[in-house]
mmCIF file of C-alpha atoms in Angstrom:
data_model
loop_
_atom_site.group_PDB
_atom_site.id
_atom_site.type_symbol
_atom_site.label_atom_id
_atom_site.label_comp_id
_atom_site.label_asym_id
_atom_site.label_seq_id
_atom_site.Cartn_x
_atom_site.Cartn_y
_atom_site.Cartn_z
ATOM 1 C CA MET A 1223 3.159 -17.713 -0.128
ATOM 2 C CA ASP A 1224 3.664 -15.190 2.652
ATOM 3 C CA PRO A 1225 1.341 -12.227 1.886
ATOM 4 C CA ALA A 1226 4.294 -9.852 2.339
ATOM 5 C CA ASP A 1227 5.994 -11.513 -0.642
ATOM 6 C CA PHE A 1228 3.161 -10.909 -3.118
ATOM 7 C CA TYR A 1229 4.844 -7.950 -4.851
ATOM 8 C CA THR A 1230 7.987 -9.835 -5.895
ATOM 9 C CA GLY A 1231 9.282 -11.456 -9.080
ATOM 10 C CA ILE A 1232 6.916 -11.306 -12.026
ATOM 11 C CA VAL A 1233 4.360 -9.257 -10.061
ATOM 12 C CA ALA A 1234 6.898 -6.499 -9.409
ATOM 13 C CA GLU A 1235 8.059 -6.640 -13.034
ATOM 14 C CA LEU A 1236 4.528 -6.275 -14.391
ATOM 15 C CA TYR A 1237 3.306 -3.821 -11.759
ATOM 16 C CA GLY A 1238 4.321 -0.610 -13.526
ATOM 17 C CA PRO A 1239 3.211 -1.431 -17.088
ATOM 18 C CA LEU A 1240 -0.122 -2.889 -15.915
ATOM 19 C CA LYS A 1241 -0.868 -0.251 -13.281
ATOM 20 C CA SER A 1242 -4.151 1.471 -14.051
ATOM 21 C CA PHE A 1243 -4.025 4.098 -11.285
ATOM 22 C CA SER A 1244 -1.387 6.214 -9.548
ATOM 23 C CA GLN A 1245 -1.886 8.004 -6.246
ATOM 24 C CA ASP A 1246 -2.178 11.787 -6.453
ATOM 25 C CA PRO A 1247 0.693 13.180 -4.350
ATOM 26 C CA GLU A 1248 -1.123 16.395 -3.402
ATOM 27 C CA PRO A 1249 -3.262 15.077 -0.492
ATOM 28 C CA TYR A 1250 -0.190 13.473 1.052
ATOM 29 C CA ALA A 1251 1.895 16.608 0.545
ATOM 30 C CA ALA A 1252 -0.828 18.561 2.349
ATOM 31 C CA PHE A 1253 -0.858 16.018 5.184
ATOM 32 C CA ILE A 1254 2.930 16.228 5.564
ATOM 33 C CA GLN A 1255 2.895 20.017 5.547
ATOM 34 C CA GLN A 1256 0.214 19.970 8.231
ATOM 35 C CA ALA A 1257 1.736 17.248 10.433
ATOM 36 C CA GLY A 1258 5.374 18.219 9.917
ATOM 37 C CA MET A 1259 8.587 16.541 8.825
ATOM 38 C CA PRO A 1260 10.349 14.218 8.567
ATOM 39 C CA ALA A 1261 7.726 11.940 7.045
ATOM 40 C CA LEU A 1262 7.555 8.226 6.299
ATOM 41 C CA GLU A 1263 5.530 6.431 3.628
ATOM 42 C CA LEU A 1264 4.661 2.847 4.541
ATOM 43 C CA GLY A 1265 4.278 0.463 1.605
ATOM 44 C CA CYS A 1266 5.995 2.868 -0.788
ATOM 45 C CA GLY A 1267 6.233 0.249 -3.556
ATOM 46 C CA ASP A 1268 7.947 1.482 -6.720
ATOM 47 C CA GLY A 1269 7.726 5.138 -5.774
ATOM 48 C CA ASP A 1270 4.260 6.638 -6.244
ATOM 49 C CA PRO A 1271 3.742 9.145 -4.686
ATOM 50 C CA LEU A 1272 7.062 9.099 -2.774
ATOM 51 C CA LEU A 1273 9.223 10.287 -5.669
ATOM 52 C CA GLU A 1274 6.964 13.236 -6.465
ATOM 53 C CA LEU A 1275 6.955 14.217 -2.794
ATOM 54 C CA ARG A 1276 10.755 14.075 -2.755
ATOM 55 C CA ARG A 1277 10.963 16.000 -6.020
ATOM 56 C CA SER A 1278 8.940 18.798 -4.427
ATOM 57 C CA GLY A 1279 11.512 19.052 -1.640
ATOM 58 C CA LEU A 1280 9.687 17.250 1.177
ATOM 59 C CA ASP A 1281 11.725 15.196 3.659
ATOM 60 C CA VAL A 1282 10.108 11.782 3.168
ATOM 61 C CA ASP A 1283 11.556 8.307 3.672
ATOM 62 C CA GLY A 1284 9.936 5.109 2.409
ATOM 63 C CA VAL A 1285 9.644 1.517 3.557
ATOM 64 C CA ASP A 1286 8.382 -1.579 1.747
ATOM 65 C CA SER A 1287 8.424 -5.344 2.275
ATOM 66 C CA SER A 1288 9.377 -6.032 -1.365
ATOM 67 C CA ALA A 1289 13.038 -5.730 -2.338
ATOM 68 C CA ASP A 1290 11.985 -6.042 -5.990
ATOM 69 C CA MET A 1291 9.658 -3.043 -5.765
ATOM 70 C CA LEU A 1292 12.330 -1.002 -3.991
ATOM 71 C CA LYS A 1293 14.762 -1.880 -6.776
ATOM 72 C CA ARG A 1294 12.264 -0.397 -9.254
ATOM 73 C CA LEU A 1295 11.905 2.686 -7.042
ATOM 74 C CA ARG A 1296 15.657 3.244 -6.864
ATOM 75 C CA ARG A 1297 15.979 2.863 -10.631
ATOM 76 C CA ARG A 1298 13.201 5.400 -11.207
ATOM 77 C CA ALA A 1299 14.781 7.766 -8.671
ATOM 78 C CA ASP A 1300 18.161 7.526 -10.416
ATOM 79 C CA GLU A 1301 16.576 8.167 -13.813
ATOM 80 C CA ARG A 1302 14.961 11.348 -12.461
ATOM 81 C CA ASP A 1303 17.951 12.367 -10.318
ATOM 82 C CA ILE A 1304 15.788 12.348 -7.177
ATOM 83 C CA PRO A 1305 17.520 11.418 -3.904
ATOM 84 C CA ALA A 1306 15.423 8.926 -1.937
ATOM 85 C CA THR A 1307 16.012 7.031 1.303
ATOM 86 C CA VAL A 1308 14.078 3.766 1.487
ATOM 87 C CA PHE A 1309 14.206 0.709 3.725
ATOM 88 C CA HIS A 1310 13.433 -2.947 3.028
ATOM 89 C CA GLN A 1311 11.331 -3.813 6.073
ATOM 90 C CA ARG A 1312 7.883 -5.094 6.908
ATOM 91 C CA MET A 1313 5.359 -2.620 8.208
ATOM 92 C CA GLU A 1314 4.741 -4.763 11.297
ATOM 93 C CA ALA A 1315 8.463 -5.070 12.105
ATOM 94 C CA LEU A 1316 9.842 -1.560 11.641
ATOM 95 C CA HIS A 1317 13.227 -0.697 13.081
ATOM 96 C CA LEU A 1318 14.235 2.619 11.552
ATOM 97 C CA PRO A 1319 16.967 5.054 12.608
ATOM 98 C CA ARG A 1320 14.755 8.089 13.183
ATOM 99 C CA ARG A 1321 11.288 9.130 14.314
ATOM 100 C CA TYR A 1322 8.725 10.924 12.169
ATOM 101 C CA ARG A 1323 6.233 13.738 12.526
ATOM 102 C CA ALA A 1324 4.122 12.245 9.740
ATOM 103 C CA ILE A 1325 3.637 8.562 8.893
ATOM 104 C CA PHE A 1326 1.227 7.636 6.121
ATOM 105 C CA LEU A 1327 0.051 5.015 3.671
ATOM 106 C CA ALA A 1328 -0.871 6.196 0.175
ATOM 107 C CA GLY A 1329 -4.204 4.467 -0.310
ATOM 108 C CA PRO A 1330 -5.610 1.502 1.626
ATOM 109 C CA THR A 1331 -2.376 -0.523 1.610
ATOM 110 C CA PHE A 1332 -3.027 -1.423 5.252
ATOM 111 C CA THR A 1333 -5.656 -3.920 4.051
ATOM 112 C CA LEU A 1334 -2.822 -6.047 2.622
ATOM 113 C CA LEU A 1335 -1.877 -7.052 6.173
ATOM 114 C CA PRO A 1336 -3.515 -10.489 6.403
ATOM 115 C CA ASP A 1337 -5.029 -10.496 9.910
ATOM 116 C CA ASP A 1338 -5.720 -8.490 13.061
ATOM 117 C CA ALA A 1339 -2.570 -9.691 14.835
ATOM 118 C CA THR A 1340 -0.338 -8.404 12.042
ATOM 119 C CA ALA A 1341 -2.312 -5.162 11.910
ATOM 120 C CA LEU A 1342 -1.866 -4.648 15.658
ATOM 121 C CA ALA A 1343 1.877 -5.234 15.341
ATOM 122 C CA ALA A 1344 1.996 -2.652 12.535
ATOM 123 C CA LEU A 1345 0.084 -0.098 14.609
ATOM 124 C CA ARG A 1346 2.462 -0.627 17.518
ATOM 125 C CA ALA A 1347 5.394 -0.140 15.141
ATOM 126 C CA ILE A 1348 3.811 3.070 13.859
ATOM 127 C CA ARG A 1349 3.398 4.353 17.412
ATOM 128 C CA ALA A 1350 7.025 3.512 18.210
ATOM 129 C CA HIS A 1351 8.224 5.522 15.191
ATOM 130 C CA LEU A 1352 6.083 8.620 15.700
ATOM 131 C CA ALA A 1353 7.905 11.648 17.051
ATOM 132 C CA GLU A 1354 6.292 13.453 19.956
ATOM 133 C CA GLY A 1355 3.195 15.185 18.632
ATOM 134 C CA GLY A 1356 3.374 13.250 15.369
ATOM 135 C CA THR A 1357 0.418 11.973 13.347
ATOM 136 C CA ALA A 1358 -0.195 8.849 11.284
ATOM 137 C CA LEU A 1359 -2.646 8.633 8.373
ATOM 138 C CA VAL A 1360 -4.160 5.232 7.565
ATOM 139 C CA PRO A 1361 -6.744 5.099 4.726
ATOM 140 C CA LEU A 1362 -9.062 2.080 4.904
ATOM 141 C CA PHE A 1363 -11.927 0.670 2.876
ATOM 142 C CA THR A 1364 -13.942 -2.517 2.564
ATOM 143 C CA PRO A 1365 -13.110 -4.240 -0.745
ATOM 144 C CA VAL A 1366 -16.028 -5.254 -2.922
ATOM 145 C CA PRO A 1367 -16.186 -8.655 -4.626
ATOM 146 C CA THR A 1368 -14.934 -8.822 -8.194
ATOM 147 C CA PRO A 1369 -17.987 -8.816 -10.511
ATOM 148 C CA ALA A 1370 -18.630 -12.238 -12.020
ATOM 149 C CA GLU A 1371 -18.262 -10.906 -15.563
ATOM 150 C CA GLN A 1372 -14.705 -9.776 -14.785
ATOM 151 C CA ILE A 1373 -13.516 -13.204 -13.669
ATOM 152 C CA GLY A 1374 -11.248 -14.438 -16.447
ATOM 153 C CA ARG A 1375 -11.108 -11.081 -18.224
ATOM 154 C CA VAL A 1376 -7.542 -10.287 -19.310
ATOM 155 C CA ARG A 1377 -5.820 -6.900 -19.147
ATOM 156 C CA THR A 1378 -2.783 -6.511 -21.381
ATOM 157 C CA ALA A 1379 0.135 -4.133 -21.759
ATOM 158 C CA ALA A 1380 3.416 -4.041 -23.651
ATOM 159 C CA ALA A 1381 6.799 -4.223 -21.950
ATOM 160 C CA PRO A 1382 9.683 -1.990 -23.119
ATOM 161 C CA ASP A 1383 11.242 -5.036 -24.829
ATOM 162 C CA GLY A 1384 8.031 -5.753 -26.737
ATOM 163 C CA ALA A 1385 6.816 -8.598 -24.533
ATOM 164 C CA GLU A 1386 3.070 -8.955 -24.023
ATOM 165 C CA LEU A 1387 2.089 -8.651 -20.358
ATOM 166 C CA ARG A 1388 -1.210 -10.043 -19.111
ATOM 167 C CA VAL A 1389 -3.087 -10.174 -15.806
ATOM 168 C CA SER A 1390 -6.452 -11.730 -15.011
ATOM 169 C CA VAL A 1391 -8.596 -12.803 -12.061
ATOM 170 C CA VAL A 1392 -8.845 -16.590 -11.984
ATOM 171 C CA ALA A 1393 -11.022 -17.051 -8.892
ATOM 172 C CA GLU A 1394 -12.030 -15.327 -5.682
ATOM 173 C CA GLN A 1395 -13.048 -16.362 -2.184
ATOM 174 C CA ARG A 1396 -14.575 -14.095 0.446
ATOM 175 C CA ASP A 1397 -14.932 -14.820 4.160
ATOM 176 C CA GLU A 1398 -17.162 -12.222 5.808
ATOM 177 C CA GLN A 1399 -16.532 -13.571 9.308
ATOM 178 C CA ALA A 1400 -12.752 -13.414 8.925
ATOM 179 C CA ARG A 1401 -13.093 -10.163 6.913
ATOM 180 C CA THR A 1402 -10.797 -11.553 4.248
ATOM 181 C CA GLN A 1403 -10.998 -11.601 0.455
ATOM 182 C CA THR A 1404 -8.550 -13.790 -1.466
ATOM 183 C CA THR A 1405 -8.288 -13.140 -5.197
ATOM 184 C CA LEU A 1406 -6.284 -15.582 -7.300
ATOM 185 C CA LEU A 1407 -4.477 -13.572 -9.983
ATOM 186 C CA ARG A 1408 -2.697 -14.932 -13.041
ATOM 187 C CA TYR A 1409 0.309 -12.981 -14.320
ATOM 188 C CA GLU A 1410 1.740 -13.732 -17.761
ATOM 189 C CA ARG A 1411 4.701 -12.528 -19.788
ATOM 190 C CA HIS A 1412 5.008 -13.657 -23.419
ATOM 191 C CA HIS A 1413 7.928 -12.776 -25.682
ATOM 192 C CA GLY A 1414 8.266 -14.857 -28.820
ATOM 193 C CA SER A 1415 8.531 -18.493 -27.756
ATOM 194 C CA ASP A 1416 9.438 -17.539 -24.178
ATOM 195 C CA SER A 1417 6.539 -17.464 -21.704
ATOM 196 C CA THR A 1418 6.270 -17.037 -17.947
ATOM 197 C CA ILE A 1419 2.954 -17.699 -16.209
ATOM 198 C CA GLU A 1420 2.390 -17.515 -12.468
ATOM 199 C CA GLU A 1421 -0.709 -17.506 -10.263
ATOM 200 C CA ARG A 1422 -0.685 -15.775 -6.887
ATOM 201 C CA PRO A 1423 -3.271 -15.222 -4.132
ATOM 202 C CA TRP A 1424 -3.868 -11.547 -3.337
ATOM 203 C CA ILE A 1425 -5.234 -11.266 0.191
ATOM 204 C CA MET A 1426 -7.117 -8.247 1.530
ATOM 205 C CA HIS A 1427 -8.236 -8.007 5.150
ATOM 206 C CA TRP A 1428 -10.658 -5.283 6.162
ATOM 207 C CA TYR A 1429 -12.013 -3.736 9.352
ATOM 208 C CA THR A 1430 -15.160 -2.093 10.555
ATOM 209 C CA ARG A 1431 -14.633 1.379 11.934
ATOM 210 C CA ASP A 1432 -15.150 0.132 15.490
ATOM 211 C CA GLN A 1433 -12.763 -2.795 15.036
ATOM 212 C CA PHE A 1434 -9.960 -0.596 13.746
ATOM 213 C CA GLU A 1435 -10.470 1.989 16.475
ATOM 214 C CA LYS A 1436 -10.168 -0.789 19.081
ATOM 215 C CA LEU A 1437 -6.947 -2.044 17.483
ATOM 216 C CA ALA A 1438 -5.562 1.491 17.501
ATOM 217 C CA THR A 1439 -6.474 1.920 21.172
ATOM 218 C CA THR A 1440 -4.772 -1.371 22.031
ATOM 219 C CA ALA A 1441 -1.649 -0.078 20.265
ATOM 220 C CA GLY A 1442 -1.752 3.115 22.329
ATOM 221 C CA LEU A 1443 -3.150 5.339 19.581
ATOM 222 C CA ALA A 1444 -6.291 7.458 19.451
ATOM 223 C CA ALA A 1445 -8.158 7.550 16.132
ATOM 224 C CA ALA A 1446 -9.976 10.450 14.491
ATOM 225 C CA VAL A 1447 -11.926 9.476 11.373
ATOM 226 C CA THR A 1448 -12.367 11.725 8.336
ATOM 227 C CA ASP A 1449 -13.557 11.381 4.773
ATOM 228 C CA SER A 1450 -11.269 11.851 1.766
ATOM 229 C CA ASP A 1451 -11.774 15.641 2.021
ATOM 230 C CA GLY A 1452 -10.567 15.749 5.625
ATOM 231 C CA LYS A 1453 -14.013 16.391 7.099
ATOM 232 C CA PRO A 1454 -15.171 14.426 10.173
ATOM 233 C CA ALA A 1455 -16.827 11.224 8.978
ATOM 234 C CA PRO A 1456 -20.298 10.431 10.345
ATOM 235 C CA ALA A 1457 -20.707 7.156 12.221
ATOM 236 C CA ASP A 1458 -22.515 5.541 9.281
ATOM 237 C CA ALA A 1459 -19.993 6.667 6.636
ATOM 238 C CA THR A 1460 -18.929 4.115 4.029
ATOM 239 C CA GLY A 1461 -16.290 4.045 1.316
ATOM 240 C CA LEU A 1462 -12.727 5.207 1.863
ATOM 241 C CA LEU A 1463 -12.138 6.496 5.388
ATOM 242 C CA HIS A 1464 -8.993 8.175 6.694
ATOM 243 C CA PHE A 1465 -7.917 7.328 10.229
ATOM 244 C CA ARG A 1466 -5.635 9.912 11.830
ATOM 245 C CA LEU A 1467 -3.725 8.446 14.743
#
């Protein structure tokens, strides 16, 4: 499966009910107000935090590689009477009708790009879509291995139609040299005698600070690194880092 197609079909259907965390819109609203508008969220998924940003009156477009997730976003937007402009495109192959003062990813979605070549293409696309004086925000982290005791553990939720939804980690492989972690996830939907079960590999590709800065430079971007509070990050900082480009 192409990594860009992970959030389709049963995964998109189960994403909302099984989601354990939603991005707080406030840090991204503050970034947009500082950098200026219009703004663009890359990897907007089913609408968090894009819809809240739109509801607050900010001029924000969205883009995602999953048509299924965008369908969920549009349905949620219609239910809340929130106008939203979104595009079905890959991050590394953007071709949008306008340029943006602020481009951002809500959380470390950039790690879902499977390799350095794809990441470089995405950074070049970001640069091409920044308005003069614009800023991009790319949060990054190094994923940790799934604890052994969580392999096989099942999380469940109920669908609106009463179906039981289940997700579990089946197996995981980690390649430190390639900086890639592949987690095999099992998604299940059970409703009476009707069952759907599908396993999919979830690939995360990470970067050292130096490696990402070099990629950004190659793409024609200069990187400033901060922590989650917006303060300059020391050279030995770990955890979630925010790269401003």
